[in-house]
Coordinates of C-alpha atoms in Angstrom, one line a residue:
M20 CA 60.8 -7.7 63.4
G21 CA 60.0 -4.0 63.1
S22 CA 61.8 -1.7 65.4
N23 CA 59.8 0.2 67.9
Y24 CA 62.1 3.2 67.7
P25 CA 63.4 5.2 64.7
I26 CA 66.7 4.1 63.2
N27 CA 68.7 6.9 61.8
M28 CA 71.1 6.0 59.0
S29 CA 73.7 8.4 57.8
A30 CA 73.1 9.6 54.3
S31 CA 76.8 9.1 53.5
R32 CA 78.0 5.7 52.5
S33 CA 80.2 3.6 54.7
D34 CA 83.8 4.8 54.3
A35 CA 85.2 1.4 55.5
N36 CA 85.9 -0.7 52.5
L37 CA 86.4 -4.0 54.2
G38 CA 85.7 -6.1 51.1
R39 CA 83.8 -9.3 50.5
F40 CA 85.7 -11.6 52.8
A41 CA 85.4 -9.3 55.8
R42 CA 81.7 -8.9 55.3
Q43 CA 81.3 -12.6 54.9
A44 CA 83.4 -13.4 58.0
H45 CA 81.2 -10.9 60.0
A46 CA 78.0 -12.5 58.7
T47 CA 79.3 -16.0 59.5
H48 CA 80.2 -14.8 63.0
L49 CA 76.7 -13.5 63.5
L50 CA 75.2 -16.8 62.2
G51 CA 77.3 -18.6 64.8
K52 CA 75.9 -16.2 67.5
V53 CA 72.4 -17.1 66.4
F54 CA 73.2 -20.8 66.6
Q55 CA 74.5 -20.3 70.1
Y56 CA 71.5 -18.3 71.1
V57 CA 68.9 -20.9 69.8
S58 CA 70.7 -23.8 71.4
K59 CA 70.8 -22.4 75.0
P60 CA 67.9 -22.5 77.4
F61 CA 66.6 -19.2 78.8
I62 CA 65.0 -18.9 82.2
D63 CA 63.9 -15.3 81.8
E64 CA 61.5 -14.8 78.9
S65 CA 62.0 -11.0 78.8
S66 CA 65.8 -11.2 78.5
Q67 CA 65.4 -13.8 75.8
H68 CA 63.1 -11.3 73.9
E69 CA 65.7 -8.5 74.3
E70 CA 68.5 -10.7 73.0
T71 CA 66.4 -11.7 70.0
Q72 CA 65.7 -8.1 69.3
Q73 CA 69.5 -7.2 69.5
L74 CA 70.5 -10.1 67.2
D75 CA 67.8 -9.1 64.8
R76 CA 68.9 -5.5 64.7
T77 CA 72.6 -6.4 64.3
L78 CA 71.8 -8.8 61.4
R79 CA 69.6 -6.2 59.7
A80 CA 72.3 -3.5 60.1
L81 CA 74.9 -5.7 58.4
I82 CA 72.4 -6.4 55.5
V83 CA 72.0 -2.6 55.1
L84 CA 75.7 -2.0 55.3
C85 CA 76.4 -4.7 52.7
E86 CA 73.7 -3.2 50.4
L87 CA 75.2 0.3 50.8
E88 CA 78.7 -1.1 50.2
S89 CA 77.5 -3.0 47.1
E90 CA 76.1 0.2 45.6
R91 CA 79.3 2.1 46.4
T92 CA 81.7 -0.4 45.0
N93 CA 79.5 -2.0 42.3
L94 CA 80.3 -5.4 43.8
R95 CA 77.6 -7.8 44.8
Y96 CA 77.6 -9.0 48.5
C97 CA 75.3 -11.9 48.0
N98 CA 76.9 -14.2 50.4
P99 CA 76.9 -12.0 53.5
V100 CA 73.3 -10.8 52.8
A101 CA 72.2 -14.4 52.3
I102 CA 73.9 -15.6 55.4
C103 CA 72.4 -12.8 57.5
S104 CA 68.9 -13.6 55.9
S105 CA 69.4 -17.3 56.8
A106 CA 70.4 -16.3 60.3
L107 CA 67.3 -14.2 60.7
V108 CA 65.2 -17.2 59.6
V109 CA 66.9 -19.4 62.1
L110 CA 66.6 -16.8 64.9
H111 CA 62.8 -16.3 64.4
S112 CA 61.7 -19.7 63.3
Q113 CA 61.8 -21.0 66.9
Y114 CA 58.9 -18.6 67.7
M115 CA 56.5 -19.6 64.9
L116 CA 54.3 -21.5 67.4
P117 CA 52.7 -18.9 69.6
S118 CA 53.3 -19.1 73.3
T119 CA 50.1 -17.7 74.6
E120 CA 51.0 -18.4 78.2
T121 CA 52.6 -14.9 78.6
L122 CA 52.4 -11.6 76.9
V123 CA 56.1 -11.6 76.1
G124 CA 55.8 -15.0 74.4
L125 CA 52.8 -13.8 72.3
Q126 CA 54.6 -10.6 71.4
Q127 CA 57.7 -12.6 70.4
H128 CA 55.6 -14.7 68.1
K129 CA 54.1 -11.6 66.5
D130 CA 57.5 -10.0 66.1
S131 CA 59.0 -13.1 64.6
W132 CA 56.2 -13.7 62.2
K133 CA 56.6 -10.1 60.9
A134 CA 60.4 -10.5 60.7
L135 CA 60.1 -13.7 58.7
K136 CA 57.6 -12.1 56.4
D137 CA 59.8 -9.1 55.9
V138 CA 62.9 -11.2 55.2
S139 CA 61.0 -13.4 52.8
E140 CA 59.5 -10.5 50.9
K141 CA 63.0 -8.9 50.6
I142 CA 64.5 -12.1 49.2
A143 CA 61.6 -12.4 46.7
R144 CA 62.4 -8.8 45.5
T145 CA 66.1 -9.6 45.3
S146 CA 65.3 -12.8 43.4
K147 CA 63.1 -10.8 41.0
S148 CA 66.0 -8.5 40.3
F149 CA 68.3 -11.5 40.0
L150 CA 66.0 -12.9 37.3
T151 CA 66.4 -9.7 35.2
M152 CA 70.2 -10.0 35.3
S153 CA 72.2 -11.7 32.6
H154 CA 73.2 -15.3 33.3
Q155 CA 76.8 -14.1 33.9
G156 CA 75.7 -13.4 37.5
L157 CA 75.1 -17.1 38.0
E158 CA 78.8 -17.7 38.5
Q159 CA 78.7 -15.6 41.7
V160 CA 75.7 -17.4 43.2
S161 CA 76.7 -19.5 46.2
P162 CA 74.9 -22.2 48.2
A163 CA 74.2 -19.6 50.9
V164 CA 71.9 -17.8 48.6
L165 CA 70.0 -21.1 47.9
H166 CA 69.3 -21.6 51.6
S167 CA 67.8 -18.2 52.1
T168 CA 65.8 -18.6 48.9
Y169 CA 64.4 -22.0 50.0
K170 CA 63.5 -20.7 53.4
S171 CA 61.7 -17.7 51.9
A172 CA 59.7 -20.0 49.6
I173 CA 58.7 -22.1 52.7
M174 CA 57.7 -18.9 54.5
F175 CA 55.6 -17.8 51.5
I176 CA 53.8 -21.1 51.5
R177 CA 53.1 -20.7 55.3
M178 CA 51.8 -17.2 54.7
A179 CA 49.6 -18.3 51.8
R180 CA 48.0 -20.9 54.0
E181 CA 46.8 -18.1 56.3
S182 CA 45.7 -15.7 53.7
E183 CA 46.0 -16.4 50.0
S184 CA 46.7 -13.2 48.0
D185 CA 48.0 -12.4 44.6
E186 CA 51.1 -10.8 46.1
L187 CA 52.0 -14.0 48.0
I188 CA 51.4 -16.2 45.0
N189 CA 53.5 -13.9 42.7
G190 CA 56.3 -13.9 45.3
L191 CA 56.3 -17.7 45.5
E192 CA 56.4 -17.9 41.7
V193 CA 59.4 -15.5 41.6
L194 CA 61.2 -17.7 44.1
K195 CA 60.4 -20.9 42.2
L196 CA 61.8 -19.2 39.0
A197 CA 64.9 -18.0 40.8
L198 CA 65.6 -21.5 42.2
R199 CA 65.1 -23.0 38.7
S200 CA 67.5 -20.4 37.3
K201 CA 70.1 -21.1 40.0
N202 CA 69.7 -24.8 39.1
K203 CA 72.1 -24.2 36.2
R204 CA 74.9 -23.5 38.7
W205 CA 73.8 -25.7 41.7
Q206 CA 71.9 -28.8 40.6
A207 CA 70.1 -29.1 43.9
A208 CA 68.2 -25.8 43.4
G209 CA 65.7 -26.9 40.9
M210 CA 65.0 -30.4 42.3
H211 CA 62.1 -29.5 44.7

């Protein structure tokens, strides 16, 4: 979901070194918020759209923060990033079928489709860099990473059905290779 306003990020890195557990706890808390959100009925479609946008921005901000912290500390924050990515998929998947009854519903569908595409492409890029790492990195891969990788592969298949392009096919192949590679650590990864 692209923002309709500029987001200014400070050029300086985050000074708060909260560590892996704090980032993971925050990501897990946000995932819980997403589950609460998708399980409650909304009467007002515009407030639902606003809350979706707020959760989306918060999840994306934590991903950016984890990536900046990862660069600063040379520690990989795979779990919180994967949990946030999975949360974005859960948040936006409910809008995959377009609601053409209202303009807000149609806009939500378009925004969610773009958000899922962005998340999937980012996971494919991360998976590509993962494949170039040595296999020592496999010890740090958690099941949370598998979920987001699977969901990205599903999204690439959906996108390929709409418009088949070399970029989509290459992205899907990268995700398949990443899942096979992760199969060495988590046997379920290479099964499907």
